[in-house]
CSV table of C-alpha atoms in Angstrom, one decimal:
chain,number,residue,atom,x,y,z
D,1,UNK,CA,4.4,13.6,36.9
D,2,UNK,CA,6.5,11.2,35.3
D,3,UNK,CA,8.9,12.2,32.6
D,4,UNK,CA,8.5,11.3,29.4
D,5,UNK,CA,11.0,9.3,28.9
D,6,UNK,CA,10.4,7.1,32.1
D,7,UNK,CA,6.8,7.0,30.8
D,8,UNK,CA,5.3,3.6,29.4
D,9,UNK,CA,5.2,4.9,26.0
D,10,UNK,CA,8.9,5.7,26.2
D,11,UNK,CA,9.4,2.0,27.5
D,12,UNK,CA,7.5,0.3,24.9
D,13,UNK,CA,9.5,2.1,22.7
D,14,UNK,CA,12.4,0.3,24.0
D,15,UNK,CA,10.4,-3.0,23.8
D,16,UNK,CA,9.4,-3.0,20.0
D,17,UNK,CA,12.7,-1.4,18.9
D,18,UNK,CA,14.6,-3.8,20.4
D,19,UNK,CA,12.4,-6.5,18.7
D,20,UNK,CA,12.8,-4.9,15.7
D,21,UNK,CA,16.5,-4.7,15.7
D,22,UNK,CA,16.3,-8.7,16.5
D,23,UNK,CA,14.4,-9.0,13.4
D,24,UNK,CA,16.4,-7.1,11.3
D,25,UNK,CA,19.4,-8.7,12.3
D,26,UNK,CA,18.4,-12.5,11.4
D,27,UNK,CA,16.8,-10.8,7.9
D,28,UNK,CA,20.2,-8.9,7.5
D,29,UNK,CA,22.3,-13.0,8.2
D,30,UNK,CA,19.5,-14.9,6.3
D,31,UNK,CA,18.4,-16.4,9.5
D,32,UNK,CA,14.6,-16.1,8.6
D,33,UNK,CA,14.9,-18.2,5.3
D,34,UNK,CA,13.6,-21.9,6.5
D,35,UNK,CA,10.5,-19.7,8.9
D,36,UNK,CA,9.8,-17.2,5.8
D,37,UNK,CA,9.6,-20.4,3.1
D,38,UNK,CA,7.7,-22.5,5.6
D,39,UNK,CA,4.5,-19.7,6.4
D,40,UNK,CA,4.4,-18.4,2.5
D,41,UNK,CA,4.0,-21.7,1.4
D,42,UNK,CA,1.7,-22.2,4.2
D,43,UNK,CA,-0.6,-19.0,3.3
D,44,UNK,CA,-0.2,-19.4,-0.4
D,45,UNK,CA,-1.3,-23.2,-0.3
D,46,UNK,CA,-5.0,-22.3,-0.3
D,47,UNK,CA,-4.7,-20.2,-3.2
D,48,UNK,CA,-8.5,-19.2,-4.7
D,49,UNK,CA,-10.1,-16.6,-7.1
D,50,UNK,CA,-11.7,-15.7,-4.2
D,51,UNK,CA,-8.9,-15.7,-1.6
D,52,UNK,CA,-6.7,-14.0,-4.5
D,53,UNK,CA,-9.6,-11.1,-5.0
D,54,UNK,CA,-10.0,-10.1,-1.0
D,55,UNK,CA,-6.2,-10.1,-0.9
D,56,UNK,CA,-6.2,-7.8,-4.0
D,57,UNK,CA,-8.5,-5.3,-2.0
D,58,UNK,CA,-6.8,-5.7,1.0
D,59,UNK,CA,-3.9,-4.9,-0.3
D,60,UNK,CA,-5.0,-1.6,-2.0
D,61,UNK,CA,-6.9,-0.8,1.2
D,62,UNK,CA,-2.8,-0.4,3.1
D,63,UNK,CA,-1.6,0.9,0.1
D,64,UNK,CA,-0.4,4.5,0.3
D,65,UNK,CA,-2.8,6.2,-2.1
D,66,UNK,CA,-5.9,5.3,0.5
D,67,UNK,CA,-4.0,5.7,3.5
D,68,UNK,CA,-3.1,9.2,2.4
D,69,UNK,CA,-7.5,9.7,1.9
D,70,UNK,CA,-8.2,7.7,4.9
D,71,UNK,CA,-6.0,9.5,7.1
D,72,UNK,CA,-7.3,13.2,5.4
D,73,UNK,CA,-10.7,11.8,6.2
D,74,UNK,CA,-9.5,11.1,9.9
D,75,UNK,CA,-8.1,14.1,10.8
D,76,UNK,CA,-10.9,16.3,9.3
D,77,UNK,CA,-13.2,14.1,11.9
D,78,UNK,CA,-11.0,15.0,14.6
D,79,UNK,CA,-11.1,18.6,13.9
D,80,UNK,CA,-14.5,18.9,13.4
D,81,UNK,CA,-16.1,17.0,15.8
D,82,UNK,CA,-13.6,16.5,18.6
D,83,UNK,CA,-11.7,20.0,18.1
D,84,UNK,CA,-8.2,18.6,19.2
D,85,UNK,CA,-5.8,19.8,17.5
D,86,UNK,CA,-3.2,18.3,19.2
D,87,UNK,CA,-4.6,14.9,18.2
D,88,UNK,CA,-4.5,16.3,14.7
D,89,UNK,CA,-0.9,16.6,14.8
D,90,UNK,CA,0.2,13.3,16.2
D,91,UNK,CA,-1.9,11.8,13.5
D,92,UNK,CA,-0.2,13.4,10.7
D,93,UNK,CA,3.4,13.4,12.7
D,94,UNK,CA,3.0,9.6,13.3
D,95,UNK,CA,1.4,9.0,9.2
D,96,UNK,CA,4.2,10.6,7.7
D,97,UNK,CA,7.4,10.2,9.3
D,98,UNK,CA,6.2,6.5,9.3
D,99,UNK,CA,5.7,6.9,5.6
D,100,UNK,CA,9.9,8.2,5.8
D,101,UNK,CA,11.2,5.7,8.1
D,102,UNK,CA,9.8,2.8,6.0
D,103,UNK,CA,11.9,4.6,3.2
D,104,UNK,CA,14.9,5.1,4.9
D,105,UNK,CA,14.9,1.2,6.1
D,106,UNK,CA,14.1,-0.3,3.0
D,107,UNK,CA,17.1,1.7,1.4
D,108,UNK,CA,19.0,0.6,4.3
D,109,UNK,CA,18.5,-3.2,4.2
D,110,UNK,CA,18.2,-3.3,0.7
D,111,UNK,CA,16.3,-6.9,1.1
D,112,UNK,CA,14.9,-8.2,-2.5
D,113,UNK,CA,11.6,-9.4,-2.2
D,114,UNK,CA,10.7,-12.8,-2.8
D,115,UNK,CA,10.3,-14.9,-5.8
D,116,UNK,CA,8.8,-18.1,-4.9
D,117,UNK,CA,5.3,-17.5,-5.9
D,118,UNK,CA,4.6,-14.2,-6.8
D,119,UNK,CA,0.5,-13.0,-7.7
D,120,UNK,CA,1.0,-9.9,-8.5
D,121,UNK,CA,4.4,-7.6,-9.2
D,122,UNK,CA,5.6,-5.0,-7.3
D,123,UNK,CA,8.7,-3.0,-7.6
D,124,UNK,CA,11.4,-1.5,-4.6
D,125,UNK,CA,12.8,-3.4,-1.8
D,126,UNK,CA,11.3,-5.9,0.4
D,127,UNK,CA,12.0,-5.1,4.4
D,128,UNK,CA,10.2,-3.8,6.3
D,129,UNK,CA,7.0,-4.0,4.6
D,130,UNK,CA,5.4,-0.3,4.0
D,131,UNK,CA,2.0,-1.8,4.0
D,132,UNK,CA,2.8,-3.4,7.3
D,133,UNK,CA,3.8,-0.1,8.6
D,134,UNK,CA,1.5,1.9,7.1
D,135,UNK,CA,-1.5,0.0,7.9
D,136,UNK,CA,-0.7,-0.1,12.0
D,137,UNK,CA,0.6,3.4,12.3
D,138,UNK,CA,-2.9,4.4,10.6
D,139,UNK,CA,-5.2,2.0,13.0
D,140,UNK,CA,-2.6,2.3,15.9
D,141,UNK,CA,-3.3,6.1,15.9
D,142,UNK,CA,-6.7,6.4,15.5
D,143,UNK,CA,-6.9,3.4,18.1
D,144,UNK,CA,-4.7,5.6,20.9
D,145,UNK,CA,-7.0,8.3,19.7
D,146,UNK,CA,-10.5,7.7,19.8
D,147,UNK,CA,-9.6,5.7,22.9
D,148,UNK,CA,-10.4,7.9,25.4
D,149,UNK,CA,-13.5,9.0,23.0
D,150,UNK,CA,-15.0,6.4,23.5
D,151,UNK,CA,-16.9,5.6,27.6
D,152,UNK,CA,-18.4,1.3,26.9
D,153,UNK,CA,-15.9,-1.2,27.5
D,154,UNK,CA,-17.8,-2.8,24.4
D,155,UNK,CA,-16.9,-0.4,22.2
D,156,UNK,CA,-13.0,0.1,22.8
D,157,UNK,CA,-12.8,-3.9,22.9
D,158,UNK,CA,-14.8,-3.5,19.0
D,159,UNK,CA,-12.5,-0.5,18.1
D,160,UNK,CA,-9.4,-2.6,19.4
D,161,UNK,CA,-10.2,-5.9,17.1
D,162,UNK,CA,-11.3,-4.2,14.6
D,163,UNK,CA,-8.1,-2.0,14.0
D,164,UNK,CA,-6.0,-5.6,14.6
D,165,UNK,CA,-7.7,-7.0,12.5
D,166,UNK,CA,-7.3,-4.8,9.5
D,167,UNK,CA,-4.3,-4.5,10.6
D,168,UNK,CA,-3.3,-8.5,10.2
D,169,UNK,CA,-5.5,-8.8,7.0
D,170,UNK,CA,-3.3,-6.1,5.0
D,171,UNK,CA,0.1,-8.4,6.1
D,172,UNK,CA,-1.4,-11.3,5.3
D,173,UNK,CA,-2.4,-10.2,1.9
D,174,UNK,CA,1.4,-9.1,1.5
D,175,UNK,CA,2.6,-12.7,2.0
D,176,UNK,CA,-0.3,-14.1,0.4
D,177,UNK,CA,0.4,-12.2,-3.1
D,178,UNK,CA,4.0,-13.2,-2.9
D,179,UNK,CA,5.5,-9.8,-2.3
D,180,UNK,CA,6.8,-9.9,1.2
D,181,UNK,CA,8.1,-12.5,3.5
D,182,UNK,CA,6.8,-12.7,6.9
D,183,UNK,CA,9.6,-11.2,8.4
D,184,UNK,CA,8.7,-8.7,5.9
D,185,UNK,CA,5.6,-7.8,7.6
D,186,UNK,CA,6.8,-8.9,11.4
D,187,UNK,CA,9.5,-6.4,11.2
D,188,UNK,CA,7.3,-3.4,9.6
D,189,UNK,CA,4.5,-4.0,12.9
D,190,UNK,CA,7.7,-3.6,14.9
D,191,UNK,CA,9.1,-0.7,13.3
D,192,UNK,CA,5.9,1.1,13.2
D,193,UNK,CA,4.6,0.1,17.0
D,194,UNK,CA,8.6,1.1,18.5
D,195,UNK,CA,7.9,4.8,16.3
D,196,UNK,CA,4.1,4.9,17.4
D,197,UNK,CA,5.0,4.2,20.6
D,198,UNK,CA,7.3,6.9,21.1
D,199,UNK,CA,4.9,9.3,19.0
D,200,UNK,CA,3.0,9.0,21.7
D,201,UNK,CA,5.0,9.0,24.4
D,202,UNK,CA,6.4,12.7,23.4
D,203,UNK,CA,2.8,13.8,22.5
D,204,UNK,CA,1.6,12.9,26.4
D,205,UNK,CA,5.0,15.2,26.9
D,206,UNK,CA,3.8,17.9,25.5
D,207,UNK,CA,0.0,17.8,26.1
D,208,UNK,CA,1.1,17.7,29.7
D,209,UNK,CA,3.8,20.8,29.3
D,210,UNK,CA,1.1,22.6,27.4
D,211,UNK,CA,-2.1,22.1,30.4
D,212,UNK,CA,0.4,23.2,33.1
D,213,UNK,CA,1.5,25.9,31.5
D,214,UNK,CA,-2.2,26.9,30.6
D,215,UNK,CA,-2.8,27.6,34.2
């Protein structure tokens, strides 16, 4: 079998942090300014009650507090009915050490967020966006995870739309309130798919070491 770090995980890994590093170097030289201006004002221009309300909730859907609950909620499933508790751990691996390497790169780039329009207020830095990472790390996971669960092409094509599309409607709400730019939440789906990528390229390690070693 293929190492793990010659595996496609391992390679993806490569992929997204690369693409993150792009990302954080034209935030870190102002290079994103005329594209980050251009899409808020774009996203904030059909500004509604209505719009303003589903962004509101979507926004406290990716916030931590519920993505704490959710992902208790998601690992007590996978104990209960799936009995993996392997899966277990690369959920909460992957949910907190996301949680820390959001920290850790917001301290790092120290990006202000933006003051164009702003809906509501929030306080700490701006990049990358901890919703952003939060939000795919969460659905990434349980995507990579229920995967294999799950036997109807159907039903992964529903699970994979569904997850990208929560995904996408938490950044958007971030731009949309006026407390990230869209490099923002580009750079925090980066971040987050480079780590989940090599989560899960380390877990297939060791799920493999541990089966061949069970025999």
């Amino acid at each position: 079998m293929t190492s793990w770090h010659w595996s496609r995980g391992f390679k993806l890994f490569l992929l997204f942090a690369g693409i993150f590093g792009l990302i954080a170097v034209l935030v870190a030289y102002n290079y994103t300014a005329v594209f980050d201006e251009r899409i808020i004002h774009f996203v904030q221009s059909g500004e509604s009650p209505a719009l303003t309300s589903a962004a509101k909730a979507l926004s406290l859907v990716g916030s931590s507090k519920i993505v704490i609950n959710l992902s208790l909620v998601i690992m007590a499933a996978l104990f209960l009915f799936f009995k993996h508790r392997l899966e277990l751990l690369l959920f909460l691996w992957v949910g907190v050490t996301s949680n820390l390497l959001n920290t850790i790169l917001k301290n790092w780039f120290h990006r202000e967020r933006p003051s164009i329009h702003r809906i509501i207020e929030e306080t700490g830095f701006s990049f990358p966006s901890g919703h952003s990472m939060a939000a795919f790390s969460v659905y990434g996971a349980l995507t990579f995870l229920l995967w294999s669960h799950l036997h109807s092409s159907a039903a992964r094509v529903l699970l994979v739309a569904a997850c990208f599309l929560m995904t996408a409607a938490i950044g958007w709400s971030r731009i949309y309130l006026g407390v990230h730019f869209p490099s923002d939440v580009i750079g925090g789906y980066a971040a987050s798919c480079a780590w989940l990528m090599l989560s899960i390229a380390l877990f297939e390690s060791l799920r493999s070491y541990l089966k061949k070693h069970k025999k």
